Coordinates of C-alpha atoms in Angstrom, one line a residue:
X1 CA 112.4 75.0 40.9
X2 CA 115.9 74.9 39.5
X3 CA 117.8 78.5 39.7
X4 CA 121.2 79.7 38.5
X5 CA 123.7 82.6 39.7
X6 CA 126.1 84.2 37.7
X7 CA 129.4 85.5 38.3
X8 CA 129.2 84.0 42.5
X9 CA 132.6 82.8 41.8
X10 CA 135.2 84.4 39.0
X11 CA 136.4 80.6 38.8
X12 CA 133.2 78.8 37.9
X13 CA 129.5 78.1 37.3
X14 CA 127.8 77.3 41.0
X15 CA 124.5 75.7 40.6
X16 CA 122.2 76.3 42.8
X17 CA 118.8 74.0 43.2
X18 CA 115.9 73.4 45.1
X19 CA 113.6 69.9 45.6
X20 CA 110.5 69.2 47.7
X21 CA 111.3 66.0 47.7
X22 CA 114.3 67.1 50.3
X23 CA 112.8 68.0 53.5
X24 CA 114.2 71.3 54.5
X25 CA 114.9 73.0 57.9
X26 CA 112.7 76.2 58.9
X27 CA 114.8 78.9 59.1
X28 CA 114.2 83.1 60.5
X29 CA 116.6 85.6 59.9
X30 CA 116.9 88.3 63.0
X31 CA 119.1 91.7 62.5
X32 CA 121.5 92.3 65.5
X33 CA 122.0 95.5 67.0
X34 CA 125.7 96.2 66.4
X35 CA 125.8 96.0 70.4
X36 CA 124.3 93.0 71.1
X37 CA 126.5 91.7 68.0
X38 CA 129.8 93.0 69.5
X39 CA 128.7 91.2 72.8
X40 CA 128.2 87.6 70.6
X41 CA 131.1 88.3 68.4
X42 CA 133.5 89.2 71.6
X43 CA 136.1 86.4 72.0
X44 CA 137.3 87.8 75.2
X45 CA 134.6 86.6 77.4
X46 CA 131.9 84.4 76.6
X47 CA 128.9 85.5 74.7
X48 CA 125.9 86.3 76.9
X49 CA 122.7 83.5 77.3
X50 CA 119.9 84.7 75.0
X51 CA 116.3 83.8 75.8
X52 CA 113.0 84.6 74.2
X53 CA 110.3 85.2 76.7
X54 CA 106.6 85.9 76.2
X55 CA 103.9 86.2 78.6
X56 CA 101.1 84.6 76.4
X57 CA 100.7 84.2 72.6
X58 CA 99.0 87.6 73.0
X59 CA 101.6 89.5 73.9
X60 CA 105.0 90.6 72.1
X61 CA 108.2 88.3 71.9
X62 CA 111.1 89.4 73.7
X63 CA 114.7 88.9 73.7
X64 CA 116.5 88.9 76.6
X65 CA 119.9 89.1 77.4
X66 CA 122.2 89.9 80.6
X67 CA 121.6 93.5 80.9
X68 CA 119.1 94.5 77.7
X69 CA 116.0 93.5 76.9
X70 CA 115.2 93.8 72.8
X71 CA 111.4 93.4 71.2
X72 CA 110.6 91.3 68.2
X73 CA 108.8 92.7 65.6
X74 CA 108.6 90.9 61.7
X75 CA 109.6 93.5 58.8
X76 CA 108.2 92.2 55.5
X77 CA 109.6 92.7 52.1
X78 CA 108.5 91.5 49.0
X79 CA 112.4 90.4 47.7
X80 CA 112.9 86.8 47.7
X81 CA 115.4 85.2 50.6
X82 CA 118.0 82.2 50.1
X83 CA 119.9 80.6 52.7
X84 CA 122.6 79.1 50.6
X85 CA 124.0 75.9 52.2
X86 CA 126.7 73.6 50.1
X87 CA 126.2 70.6 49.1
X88 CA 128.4 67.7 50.1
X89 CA 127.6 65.3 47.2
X90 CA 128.9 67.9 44.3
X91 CA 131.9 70.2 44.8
X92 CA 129.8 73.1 42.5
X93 CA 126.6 72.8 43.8
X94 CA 124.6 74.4 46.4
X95 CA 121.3 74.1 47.7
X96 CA 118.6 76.9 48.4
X97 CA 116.1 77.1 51.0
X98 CA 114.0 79.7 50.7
X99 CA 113.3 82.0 53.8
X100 CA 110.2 83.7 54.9
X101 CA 109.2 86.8 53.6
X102 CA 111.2 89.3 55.5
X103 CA 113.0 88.9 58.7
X104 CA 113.0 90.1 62.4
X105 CA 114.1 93.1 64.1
X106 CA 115.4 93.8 67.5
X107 CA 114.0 96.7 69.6
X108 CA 115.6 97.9 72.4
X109 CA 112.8 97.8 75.1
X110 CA 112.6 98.9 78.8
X111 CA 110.0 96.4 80.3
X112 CA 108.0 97.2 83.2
X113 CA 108.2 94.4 85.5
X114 CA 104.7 93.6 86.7
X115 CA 105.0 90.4 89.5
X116 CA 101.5 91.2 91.1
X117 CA 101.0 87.5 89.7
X118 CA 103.0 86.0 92.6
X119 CA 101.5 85.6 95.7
X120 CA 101.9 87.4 99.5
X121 CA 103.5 86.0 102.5
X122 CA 101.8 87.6 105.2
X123 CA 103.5 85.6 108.5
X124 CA 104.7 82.1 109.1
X125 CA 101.7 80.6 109.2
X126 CA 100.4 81.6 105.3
X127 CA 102.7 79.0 104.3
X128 CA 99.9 76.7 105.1
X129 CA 97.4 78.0 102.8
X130 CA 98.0 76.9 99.4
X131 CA 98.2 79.8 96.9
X132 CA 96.2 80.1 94.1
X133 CA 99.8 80.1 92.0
X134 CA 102.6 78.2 93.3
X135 CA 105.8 79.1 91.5
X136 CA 109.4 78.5 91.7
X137 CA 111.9 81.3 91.5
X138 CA 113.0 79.8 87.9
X139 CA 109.3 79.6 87.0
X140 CA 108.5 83.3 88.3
X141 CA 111.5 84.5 86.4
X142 CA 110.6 82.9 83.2
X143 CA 107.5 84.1 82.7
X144 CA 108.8 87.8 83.4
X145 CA 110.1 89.5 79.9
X146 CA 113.6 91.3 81.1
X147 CA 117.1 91.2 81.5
X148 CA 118.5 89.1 84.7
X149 CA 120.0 92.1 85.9
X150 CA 116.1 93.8 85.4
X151 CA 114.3 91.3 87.3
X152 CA 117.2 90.7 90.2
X153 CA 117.0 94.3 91.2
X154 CA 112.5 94.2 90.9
X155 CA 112.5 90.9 92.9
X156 CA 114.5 92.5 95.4
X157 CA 112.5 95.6 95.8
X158 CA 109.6 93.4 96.0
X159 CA 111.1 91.6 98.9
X160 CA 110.6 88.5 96.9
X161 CA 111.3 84.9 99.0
X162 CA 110.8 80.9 98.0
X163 CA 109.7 78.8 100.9
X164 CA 110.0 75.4 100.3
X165 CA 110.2 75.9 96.2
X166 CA 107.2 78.5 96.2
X167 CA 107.4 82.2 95.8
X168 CA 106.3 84.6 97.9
X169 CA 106.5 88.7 98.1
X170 CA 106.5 89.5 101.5
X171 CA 103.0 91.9 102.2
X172 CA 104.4 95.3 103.7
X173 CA 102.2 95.8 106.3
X174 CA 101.6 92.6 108.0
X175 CA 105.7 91.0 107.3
X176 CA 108.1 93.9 106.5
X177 CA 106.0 96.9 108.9
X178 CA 106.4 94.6 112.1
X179 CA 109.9 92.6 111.2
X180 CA 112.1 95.5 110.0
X181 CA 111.7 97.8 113.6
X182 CA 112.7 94.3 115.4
X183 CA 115.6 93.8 113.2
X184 CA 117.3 97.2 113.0
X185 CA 116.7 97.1 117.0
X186 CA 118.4 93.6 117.1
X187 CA 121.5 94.6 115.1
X188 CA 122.2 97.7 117.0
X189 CA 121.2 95.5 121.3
X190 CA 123.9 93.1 120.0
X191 CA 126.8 95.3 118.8
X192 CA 126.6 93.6 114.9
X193 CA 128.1 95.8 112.5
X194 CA 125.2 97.4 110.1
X195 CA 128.1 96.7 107.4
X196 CA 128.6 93.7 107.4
X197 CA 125.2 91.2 108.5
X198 CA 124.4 88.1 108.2
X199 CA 120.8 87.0 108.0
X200 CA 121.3 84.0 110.3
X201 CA 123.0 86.4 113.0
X202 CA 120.1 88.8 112.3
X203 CA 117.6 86.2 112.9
X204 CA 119.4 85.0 116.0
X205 CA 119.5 88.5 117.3
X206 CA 115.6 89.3 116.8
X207 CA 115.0 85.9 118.6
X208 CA 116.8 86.7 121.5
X209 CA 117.9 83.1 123.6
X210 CA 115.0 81.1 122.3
X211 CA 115.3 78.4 120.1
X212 CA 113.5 78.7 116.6
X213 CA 110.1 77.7 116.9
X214 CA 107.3 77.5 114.4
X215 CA 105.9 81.4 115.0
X216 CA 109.3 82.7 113.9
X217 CA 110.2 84.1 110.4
X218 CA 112.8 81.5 108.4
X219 CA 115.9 82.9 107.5
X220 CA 115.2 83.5 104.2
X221 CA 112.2 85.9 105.2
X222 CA 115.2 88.0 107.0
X223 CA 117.5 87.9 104.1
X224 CA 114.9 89.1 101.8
X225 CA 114.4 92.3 104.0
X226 CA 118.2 92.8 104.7
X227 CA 118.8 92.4 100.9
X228 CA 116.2 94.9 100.0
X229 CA 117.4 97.6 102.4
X230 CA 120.7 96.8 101.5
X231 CA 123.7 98.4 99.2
X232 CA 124.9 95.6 98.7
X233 CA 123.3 92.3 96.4
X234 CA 124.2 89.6 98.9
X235 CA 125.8 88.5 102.3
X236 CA 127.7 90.3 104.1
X237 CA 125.0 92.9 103.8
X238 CA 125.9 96.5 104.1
X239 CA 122.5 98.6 105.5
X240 CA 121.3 101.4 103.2
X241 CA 120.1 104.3 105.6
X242 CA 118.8 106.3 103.0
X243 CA 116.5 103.4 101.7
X244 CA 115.4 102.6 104.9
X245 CA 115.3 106.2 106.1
X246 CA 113.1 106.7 102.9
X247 CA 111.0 103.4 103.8
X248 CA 110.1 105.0 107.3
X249 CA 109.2 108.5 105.7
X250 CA 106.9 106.8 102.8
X251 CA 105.1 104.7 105.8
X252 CA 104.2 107.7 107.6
X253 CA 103.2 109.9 104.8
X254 CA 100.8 107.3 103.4
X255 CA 99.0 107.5 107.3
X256 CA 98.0 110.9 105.9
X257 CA 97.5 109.9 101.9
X258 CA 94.0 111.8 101.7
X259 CA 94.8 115.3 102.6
X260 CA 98.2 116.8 102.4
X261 CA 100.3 117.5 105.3
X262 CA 102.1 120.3 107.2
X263 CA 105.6 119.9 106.6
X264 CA 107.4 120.5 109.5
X265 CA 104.6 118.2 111.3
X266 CA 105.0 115.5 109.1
X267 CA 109.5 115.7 110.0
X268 CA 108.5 115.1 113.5
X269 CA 106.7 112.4 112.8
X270 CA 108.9 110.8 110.1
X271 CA 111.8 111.1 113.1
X272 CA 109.8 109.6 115.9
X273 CA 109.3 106.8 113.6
X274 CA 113.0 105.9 113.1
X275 CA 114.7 103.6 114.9
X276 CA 118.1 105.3 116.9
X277 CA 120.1 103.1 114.5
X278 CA 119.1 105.3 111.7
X279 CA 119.1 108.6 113.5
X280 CA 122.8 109.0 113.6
X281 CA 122.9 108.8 110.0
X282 CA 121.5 112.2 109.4
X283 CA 123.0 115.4 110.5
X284 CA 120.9 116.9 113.7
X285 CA 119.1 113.8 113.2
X286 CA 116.9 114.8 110.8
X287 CA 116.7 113.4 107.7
X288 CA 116.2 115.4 104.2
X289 CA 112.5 115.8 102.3
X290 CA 114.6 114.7 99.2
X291 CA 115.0 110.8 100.1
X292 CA 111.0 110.7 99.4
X293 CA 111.8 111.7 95.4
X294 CA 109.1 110.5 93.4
X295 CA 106.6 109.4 96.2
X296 CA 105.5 112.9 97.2
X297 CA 105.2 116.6 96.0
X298 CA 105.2 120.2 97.9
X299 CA 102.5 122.2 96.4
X300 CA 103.4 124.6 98.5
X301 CA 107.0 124.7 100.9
X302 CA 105.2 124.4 104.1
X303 CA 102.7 121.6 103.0
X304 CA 103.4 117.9 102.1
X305 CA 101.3 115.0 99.5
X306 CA 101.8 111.7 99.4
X307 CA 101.7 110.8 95.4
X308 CA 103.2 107.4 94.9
X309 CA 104.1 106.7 91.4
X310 CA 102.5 103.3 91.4
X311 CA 99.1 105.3 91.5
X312 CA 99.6 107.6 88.3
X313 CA 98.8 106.6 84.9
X314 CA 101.6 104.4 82.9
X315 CA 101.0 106.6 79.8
X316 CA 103.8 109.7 79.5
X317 CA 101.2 112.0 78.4
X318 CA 98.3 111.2 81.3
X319 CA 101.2 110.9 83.8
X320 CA 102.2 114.4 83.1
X321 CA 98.7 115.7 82.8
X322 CA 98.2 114.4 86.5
X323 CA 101.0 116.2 88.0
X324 CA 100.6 119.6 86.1
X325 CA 97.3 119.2 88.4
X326 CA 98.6 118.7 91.1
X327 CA 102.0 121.3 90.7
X328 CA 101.8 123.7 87.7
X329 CA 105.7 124.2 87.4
X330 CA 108.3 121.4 88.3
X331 CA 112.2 121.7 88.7
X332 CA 113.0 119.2 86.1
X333 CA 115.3 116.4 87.9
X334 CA 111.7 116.3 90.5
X335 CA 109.6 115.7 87.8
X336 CA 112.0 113.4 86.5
X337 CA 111.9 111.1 89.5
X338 CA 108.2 110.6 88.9
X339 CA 109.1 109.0 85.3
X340 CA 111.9 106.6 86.5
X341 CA 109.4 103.4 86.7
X342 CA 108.2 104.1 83.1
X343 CA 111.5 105.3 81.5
X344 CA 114.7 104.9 83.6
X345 CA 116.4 106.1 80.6
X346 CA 117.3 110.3 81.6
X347 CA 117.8 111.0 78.2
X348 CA 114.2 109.5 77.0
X349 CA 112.8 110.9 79.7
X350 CA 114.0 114.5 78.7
X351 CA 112.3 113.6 75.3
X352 CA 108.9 112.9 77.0
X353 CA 109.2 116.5 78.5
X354 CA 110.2 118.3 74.8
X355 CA 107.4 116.1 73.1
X356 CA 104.6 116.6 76.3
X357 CA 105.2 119.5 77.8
X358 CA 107.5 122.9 77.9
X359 CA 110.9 123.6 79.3
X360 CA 112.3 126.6 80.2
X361 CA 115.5 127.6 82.4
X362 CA 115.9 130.5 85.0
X363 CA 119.5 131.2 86.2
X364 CA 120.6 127.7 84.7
X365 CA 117.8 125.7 86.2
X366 CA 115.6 124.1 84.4
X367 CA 112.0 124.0 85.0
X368 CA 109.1 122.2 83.2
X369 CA 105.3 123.1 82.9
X370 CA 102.2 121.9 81.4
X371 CA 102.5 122.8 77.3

């Protein structure tokens, strides 16, 4: 239907018309965060790749960027939208396509990266057995709703590998409990510098003198371990003790996972279990209760639980409710450790504590208990 504005140009009289007879494109508007429009609008790097990711046509849309991660969600309005484009046949004309009813908005979201739908490598030989999903790392990745930087850093704590253009997450018992004692052993028999490894030379080493043969891990199966106990994203890896030390710590603990444990007990064990490599690390060798943040609690100072986040409820409210079971009053940066896989964000998660529970501070610590 044919339309007029008045006063678009002090000059002159712009028409503005609409046919369908003229096939028009399909067009959605979507609101920028002023961040993510600075990052687009920067001329002094590139703009970042945008990608919209979705799991299945059940569940939400998502942006994703470099380093942020933004939800779609439609807002409605009832005003009527134009997308003005000029026409090339008349100087004074334009034409109007009209819009949907509203546009999109961009939530800043904080996904939590589920890849329980690739499957375990549990040895050399369960290469042979067809998975029930094969995926490539490009495939695995696109169906995962985050930032690159997001699912990097979760594919490496999951000790993720492709063999031969299939992905894999190494099983921790039966790949990562018998290969990392062998490596750490290896690197420190031949004199290679725990700051600087290769995962060839670190292969070589746990081999010894023989020649690769069809029962030993590939390569990539030692990178994947070196990069997840590393500091550092890629070769020349530099070994993080404190990871590993924590590794060591979490594996013994969860030998006792049903009944909690006498602490000074469980320290001889957790330091019987570390290789000498990571011994020296620690002063008198013994390495702090504090590298096991978020895994385990002390209801009392001499006792020890094993309380791995992965088991507690995803909800704020539940999650909290389980702990105030198990400790009724928490020094707030402990309790905090236990919300990092749901809200790595400090500042939201001292809003879950003002909103689920109550905070108080004694002598300038704070401490948080059930409301």
């Amino acid at each position: 239907m044919p339309a007029a504005l008045d006063n678009v140009s002090s000059s002159r009289e712009v028409r503005v018309y609409s046919t369908s007879a003229i096939p028009l494109p399909q067009y959605r508007l979507v609101q920028l965060p002023p961040d993510l429009l600075a990052l687009l609008t920067d001329s002094s790097s590139p703009p970042p790749p945008l990608v919209l990711r979705s799991q299945s046509l059940q569940t939400p849309t998502y942006l994703c960027a470099r380093d942020t991660v933004f939800q779609l969600r439609e807002v409605s309005q009832s005003n009527a939208l134009l997308l003005l484009t000029p026409d090339p046949a008349a100087d004074d004309e334009v034409r109007a396509t009209p819009l949907h009813g509203g546009y999109i908005e961009l939530i800043p979201h904080t996904p939590n990266i589920d890849l329980s739908f690739v499957p375990y490598y549990h040895g050399p030989h369960s290469i042979c057995i067809t998975p029930m999903i094969s995926l490539s790392l490009a495939a695995v990745a696109a169906r995962v709703p985050s930032s690159r930087t997001a699912f990097s850093r979760a594919w490496t704590q999951a000790c993720g590998v492709e063999i031969d253009g299939v992905t894999y997450r190494l099983h921790d018992q039966d790949v990562v409990a018998k290969l990392l004692p062998m490596m750490l052993t290896a690197v420190q028999a031949s004199g290679l510098d725990p700051c600087a490894l290769e995962a060839s030379a670190v292969a070589k080493a746990v081999r010894g003198d023989d020649e690769p043969d069809e029962n030993d891990e590939p390569d990539c199966v030692v990178e994947a371990i070196l990069r997840r106990f590393s500091t550092t994203p890629s070769a020349p890896y530099k070994l993080d003790t404190a990871a590993l030390a924590r590794w060591f710590g979490l594996t013994v603990l969860a030998e006792h996972a049903d009944h909690s444990t006498d602490t000074a007990a469980f320290t001889n064990l957790w330091i019987r279990a570390l290789p000498p490599l990571l011994l020296d690390s620690f002063p008198d060798s013994t390495p702090p209760l504090s590298l096991l943040a978020g895994e385990c609690v002390q209801p009392t100072p001499n006792t020890v639980v094993y309380l791995p986040s992965r088991t507690l409820p995803i909800e704020p409210a539940a999650r909290l409710k389980r702990l105030f079971s198990v400790r009724t009053t928490w020094p707030s940066e402990e309790l905090a450790e236990f919300m990092r896989d749901i809200e790595p964000v400090p500042s939201r998660v001292d809003a879950l504590f003002t909103k689920h529970a109550r905070r108080k501070v004694v002598k300038g610590k704070a401490f948080i208990s059930r409301r």
